Coordinates of C-alpha atoms and ligand atoms in Angstrom, one line a residue:
M642 CA 68.9 75.8 94.6
I643 CA 72.2 77.6 93.8
E644 CA 71.9 78.5 90.2
N645 CA 73.7 81.7 89.8
I646 CA 76.9 79.9 89.0
N647 CA 76.9 76.6 87.1
W648 CA 78.7 74.4 89.6
Y649 CA 78.8 71.2 87.7
P650 CA 81.1 68.4 88.8
G651 CA 83.7 69.2 86.1
H652 CA 83.8 72.8 87.2
M653 CA 84.1 71.9 90.8
K654 CA 87.0 69.6 90.1
K655 CA 88.8 72.3 88.0
T656 CA 88.2 74.9 90.8
R657 CA 89.6 72.6 93.4
E658 CA 92.7 71.9 91.3
L659 CA 93.2 75.6 90.6
I660 CA 93.0 76.5 94.2
Q661 CA 95.3 73.6 95.2
E662 CA 97.8 74.9 92.6
N663 CA 97.6 78.4 94.1
L664 CA 97.8 77.0 97.7
K665 CA 101.3 75.8 96.9
M666 CA 102.4 79.4 96.4
V667 CA 101.0 80.9 99.6
D668 CA 101.8 80.9 103.3
L669 CA 98.3 81.7 104.4
V670 CA 94.7 81.4 103.4
V671 CA 92.1 84.0 104.2
E672 CA 88.7 82.3 104.2
V673 CA 85.9 84.9 104.0
I674 CA 82.4 83.9 105.3
D675 CA 79.2 85.8 105.9
A676 CA 78.7 86.5 109.6
R677 CA 74.9 86.2 109.3
I678 CA 75.2 82.6 108.1
P679 CA 78.6 81.3 109.2
S680 CA 77.9 77.7 108.5
S681 CA 75.9 78.1 105.3
S682 CA 78.5 80.4 103.7
R683 CA 81.3 77.9 104.1
N684 CA 82.4 75.5 101.4
P685 CA 81.9 71.9 102.4
I686 CA 85.4 70.8 101.5
I687 CA 87.3 73.9 102.7
D688 CA 89.0 72.1 105.6
Q689 CA 90.2 69.3 103.4
L690 CA 91.3 71.8 100.8
V691 CA 93.3 74.1 103.1
G692 CA 94.7 71.2 105.1
A693 CA 97.4 72.2 107.5
K694 CA 98.0 75.6 105.9
K695 CA 97.7 78.6 108.2
R696 CA 94.2 80.2 108.0
I697 CA 92.4 83.3 109.0
I698 CA 88.7 83.2 109.0
V699 CA 87.1 86.5 108.3
L700 CA 83.6 86.8 109.6
N701 CA 82.6 89.5 107.1
K702 CA 79.5 91.6 107.1
S703 CA 79.7 91.6 110.8
D704 CA 77.9 95.0 110.7
L705 CA 74.8 93.2 109.6
A706 CA 75.0 90.3 112.1
D707 CA 74.3 89.9 115.8
E708 CA 77.2 91.1 117.9
E709 CA 76.9 88.3 120.5
E710 CA 76.7 85.7 117.8
N711 CA 79.8 87.2 116.1
K712 CA 81.7 86.6 119.4
A713 CA 80.3 83.1 119.8
W714 CA 81.2 82.1 116.3
A715 CA 84.7 83.6 116.6
E716 CA 85.2 81.6 119.8
L717 CA 84.2 78.4 118.1
F718 CA 86.5 78.9 115.1
K719 CA 89.3 79.8 117.4
K720 CA 88.8 76.6 119.4
Q721 CA 89.0 74.7 116.2
G722 CA 92.5 76.2 115.7
N723 CA 91.9 79.1 113.3
L724 CA 92.7 82.7 113.6
V725 CA 89.5 84.6 113.4
L726 CA 88.4 88.2 112.8
A727 CA 85.1 90.0 112.5
M728 CA 85.1 92.6 109.7
N729 CA 83.1 95.1 107.8
C730 CA 84.7 95.5 104.4
M731 CA 82.4 98.4 103.6
S732 CA 83.6 100.6 106.5
G733 CA 86.9 99.0 106.9
S734 CA 86.3 98.1 110.5
G735 CA 88.6 95.2 111.4
A736 CA 91.1 96.0 108.6
N737 CA 93.8 97.3 111.0
Q738 CA 93.5 94.2 113.1
L739 CA 93.8 92.0 110.1
I740 CA 97.0 93.9 109.1
R741 CA 98.4 93.3 112.6
M742 CA 97.6 89.6 112.3
L743 CA 99.3 89.4 109.0
T744 CA 102.3 91.3 110.2
N745 CA 102.7 88.9 113.1
I746 CA 102.5 85.9 110.7
R747 CA 105.1 87.5 108.4
D748 CA 107.5 88.1 111.3
E749 CA 107.0 84.5 112.6
K750 CA 107.7 83.2 109.1
N751 CA 111.0 85.2 108.9
K752 CA 112.0 84.7 112.5
D753 CA 115.1 82.6 111.7
A754 CA 115.5 83.4 108.0
A755 CA 118.8 84.9 106.8
R756 CA 116.9 86.5 103.9
K757 CA 113.5 87.9 104.6
K758 CA 110.7 86.6 102.3
P759 CA 107.4 88.3 101.7
L760 CA 104.3 86.8 103.2
R761 CA 102.0 85.5 100.5
M762 CA 98.4 84.8 100.8
M763 CA 95.1 84.2 99.0
I764 CA 91.5 84.8 99.7
V765 CA 88.9 82.1 99.3
G766 CA 85.1 81.8 99.8
V767 CA 81.8 81.1 98.3
P768 CA 80.1 83.8 96.1
N769 CA 78.9 87.1 97.7
V770 CA 80.7 86.9 101.0
G771 CA 82.8 90.0 100.2
K772 CA 86.1 88.6 98.8
S773 CA 86.4 91.4 96.2
S774 CA 85.5 94.0 98.8
L775 CA 88.3 92.6 101.1
I776 CA 90.8 92.7 98.3
N777 CA 89.9 96.3 97.6
R778 CA 90.2 97.1 101.3
L779 CA 93.6 95.6 101.6
T780 CA 95.0 97.1 98.4
G781 CA 93.2 100.5 98.9
K782 CA 92.3 100.4 95.3
K783 CA 89.2 99.8 93.3
S784 CA 91.1 97.0 91.5
A785 CA 89.0 93.9 92.2
K786 CA 85.6 93.6 90.8
T787 CA 82.7 93.5 93.2
G788 CA 79.4 91.9 92.6
N789 CA 78.1 88.3 92.5
K790 CA 79.8 87.1 89.3
P791 CA 83.0 85.2 89.5
G792 CA 85.9 87.3 88.1
V793 CA 87.5 86.3 84.9
T794 CA 90.8 84.7 85.6
R795 CA 93.7 86.4 83.8
G796 CA 97.3 85.6 84.5
K797 CA 98.3 85.3 88.1
Q798 CA 99.3 88.5 89.7
W799 CA 100.5 89.4 93.1
L800 CA 99.0 92.5 94.6
N801 CA 101.5 94.3 96.9
L802 CA 100.0 95.2 100.3
G803 CA 103.2 96.9 101.4
N804 CA 105.4 95.8 104.3
D805 CA 106.5 92.6 102.5
M806 CA 103.0 91.2 102.1
Q807 CA 101.5 90.0 98.9
L808 CA 98.0 88.9 97.9
L809 CA 97.0 86.8 94.9
D810 CA 94.8 89.1 92.8
T811 CA 92.2 86.5 92.0
P812 CA 90.2 85.0 95.0
G813 CA 89.4 81.3 95.0
I814 CA 85.6 81.2 94.4
L815 CA 84.3 78.1 96.0
W816 CA 80.9 76.4 95.7
P817 CA 78.5 76.3 98.6
K818 CA 76.9 73.3 100.2
F819 CA 74.0 73.2 97.7
E820 CA 72.8 69.7 98.6
D821 CA 71.2 71.1 101.8
P822 CA 67.9 73.0 101.1
N823 CA 68.3 75.1 104.3
V824 CA 71.7 76.3 103.1
G825 CA 70.2 77.3 99.8
L826 CA 67.5 79.3 101.6
N827 CA 70.0 81.0 103.9
L828 CA 72.1 82.0 100.9
A829 CA 69.0 83.3 99.2
F830 CA 68.0 85.3 102.2
C831 CA 71.4 87.0 102.2
G832 CA 71.3 87.7 98.5
A833 CA 73.9 85.2 97.3
I834 CA 71.4 83.8 94.8
K835 CA 69.7 85.9 92.1
D836 CA 66.2 86.9 93.1
E837 CA 64.8 86.4 89.7
I838 CA 65.0 82.6 90.1
L839 CA 63.2 82.6 93.4
D840 CA 59.7 83.6 94.3
I841 CA 60.2 86.6 96.6
A842 CA 57.0 86.0 98.5
T843 CA 57.9 82.4 99.3
L844 CA 61.4 83.4 100.3
C845 CA 60.0 86.0 102.6
L846 CA 57.6 83.4 104.2
E847 CA 60.6 81.2 104.8
L848 CA 62.6 84.1 106.3
I849 CA 59.7 85.0 108.6
K850 CA 59.6 81.4 109.8
V851 CA 63.2 81.7 110.9
L852 CA 62.8 85.2 112.4
Q853 CA 59.7 84.3 114.4
V854 CA 61.8 81.8 116.3
R855 CA 65.2 83.6 116.4
Y856 CA 64.3 87.3 116.6
P857 CA 60.5 87.7 117.3
Q858 CA 61.1 91.0 119.2
L859 CA 62.9 92.7 116.3
L860 CA 60.2 91.6 113.9
M861 CA 57.5 93.0 116.1
E862 CA 59.3 96.3 116.6
R863 CA 60.2 96.8 113.0
Y864 CA 56.6 96.2 111.8
K865 CA 54.9 97.7 114.8
L866 CA 53.1 94.4 115.6
T867 CA 51.7 93.8 119.0
E868 CA 51.9 90.1 118.4
L869 CA 53.1 87.7 115.8
G870 CA 50.8 85.5 113.8
E871 CA 50.2 81.8 114.6
T872 CA 51.9 81.0 111.4
A873 CA 54.5 82.8 109.2
L874 CA 51.8 83.4 106.7
E875 CA 49.6 85.2 109.2
T876 CA 52.6 87.3 110.3
M877 CA 53.3 88.2 106.7
E878 CA 49.7 89.3 106.3
L879 CA 49.9 91.4 109.5
I880 CA 53.0 93.1 108.1
A881 CA 51.2 93.7 104.8
K882 CA 48.3 95.3 106.5
K883 CA 50.5 97.5 108.7
R884 CA 52.3 98.8 105.6
G885 CA 49.2 99.1 103.5
F886 CA 50.4 96.6 100.9
I887 CA 46.9 95.8 99.7
L888 CA 45.8 95.3 96.2
S889 CA 42.4 96.2 94.7
G890 CA 39.6 94.1 96.2
G891 CA 41.5 94.0 99.5
R892 CA 43.9 91.3 98.4
I893 CA 47.3 91.1 100.2
D894 CA 50.2 92.2 98.0
Y895 CA 52.5 89.3 98.9
E896 CA 55.1 90.2 96.4
R897 CA 55.5 93.8 97.7
T898 CA 55.5 92.6 101.3
G899 CA 58.1 89.9 100.4
K900 CA 60.4 92.3 98.7
T901 CA 60.1 94.8 101.5
V902 CA 60.9 92.3 104.3
I903 CA 63.7 90.7 102.4
D904 CA 65.3 94.1 101.5
E905 CA 64.9 95.2 105.1
F906 CA 66.6 92.0 106.3
R907 CA 69.5 92.4 103.9
S908 CA 70.1 96.0 104.9
A909 CA 69.8 95.1 108.6
T910 CA 66.9 97.6 108.9
I911 CA 65.0 94.9 110.8
G912 CA 68.1 94.7 113.1
S913 CA 71.4 92.9 113.5
I914 CA 70.6 89.4 112.7
T915 CA 72.5 86.1 112.7
L916 CA 70.4 83.4 111.1
E917 CA 72.6 80.5 112.2
P918 CA 73.4 80.4 115.9
V919 CA 76.4 78.5 117.2
E920 CA 74.9 75.1 118.1
Ligands
GDP1123 N1 77.2 95.5 104.8 C1 78.2 94.9 104.3 N2 78.2 94.6 102.9 C2 79.3 94.1 102.4 C3 80.5 93.8 103.2 N3 81.4 93.3 102.4 C4 80.9 93.2 101.1 N4 79.6 93.7 101.1 C5 78.7 93.7 100.0 O1 78.4 92.4 99.6 C6 78.2 92.3 98.2 C7 79.2 91.2 97.7 O2 80.5 91.7 97.9 P1 81.7 91.2 96.9 O3 83.0 91.7 97.4 O4 81.4 91.4 95.5 O5 81.7 89.6 97.2 P2 82.4 88.4 96.5 O6 81.4 87.8 95.5 O7 82.8 87.4 97.5 O8 83.6 89.0 95.8 C8 78.5 93.7 97.6 O9 77.3 94.3 97.4 C9 79.3 94.3 98.7 O10 79.1 95.7 98.7 C10 80.4 94.1 104.6 O11 81.4 93.9 105.4 N5 79.3 94.7 105.1
MG1124 MG1 84.0 88.9 93.7

């Protein structure tokens, strides 16, 4: 399902080795995940990879996700021994809190040191979670590339965050759990996979299946439906009719409906939605 980056076994092995090399140089790992899909946007071997190294989990795009679920996920990750923070890298919400966390960790590290050393960290995460946006936020520059493509790795460089804190300029781009088809779908809903390789109408149908169960009210309110269909297909057709997405001969324009619903999900126009609840 995940085809936007060619994650073949050799590439995965190289990526893992590169990140392991980088890990030796840092005090701290900042793992970025997508708050709408906190499980699907995590790399399957992340725990093994990070090991005992200190970690902050950033629930990014929290602006698009369900506030209650953000809290529940944060609680869970905390219970598992991580530092956690909900962020919005577009507005910068949560950035000050992150800096405070980092400052505390820096002070803790230097507590008994005769010579103070800078706190060094790296960012890791699967594609599209907002790693580059976070780097830009932290450095206050437009230095890191944003977009879905993995950055070209140049020589290692430390970005100075001020106050004795340094960030590795290249984030660790990890592969997602692509063996699980539901994970593939979740990533596709959130735009982590190129749309051209997926049929947008089918993707929409799959999304409606999830939304009918998780957020029926939001779906009805957004599309002014008095009730949902018996099936996702019926609901999709109701939405198409409401919006007038009808082709000549009265046929439903599934593609246009699909694109609309998917776009409105991604921009949180339907509402603040978390597709994966805490179990
Ligand atoms: N709404 C919202 N969008 C975000 C946030 N962070 C990043 N994005 C968007 O998500 C997309 C991927 O971000 P990017 O930083 O390139 O992700 P990367 O692939 O992990 O480096 C871009 O279109 C960003 O503008 C956020 O907190 N909220
Ligand atoms: Mg990037």
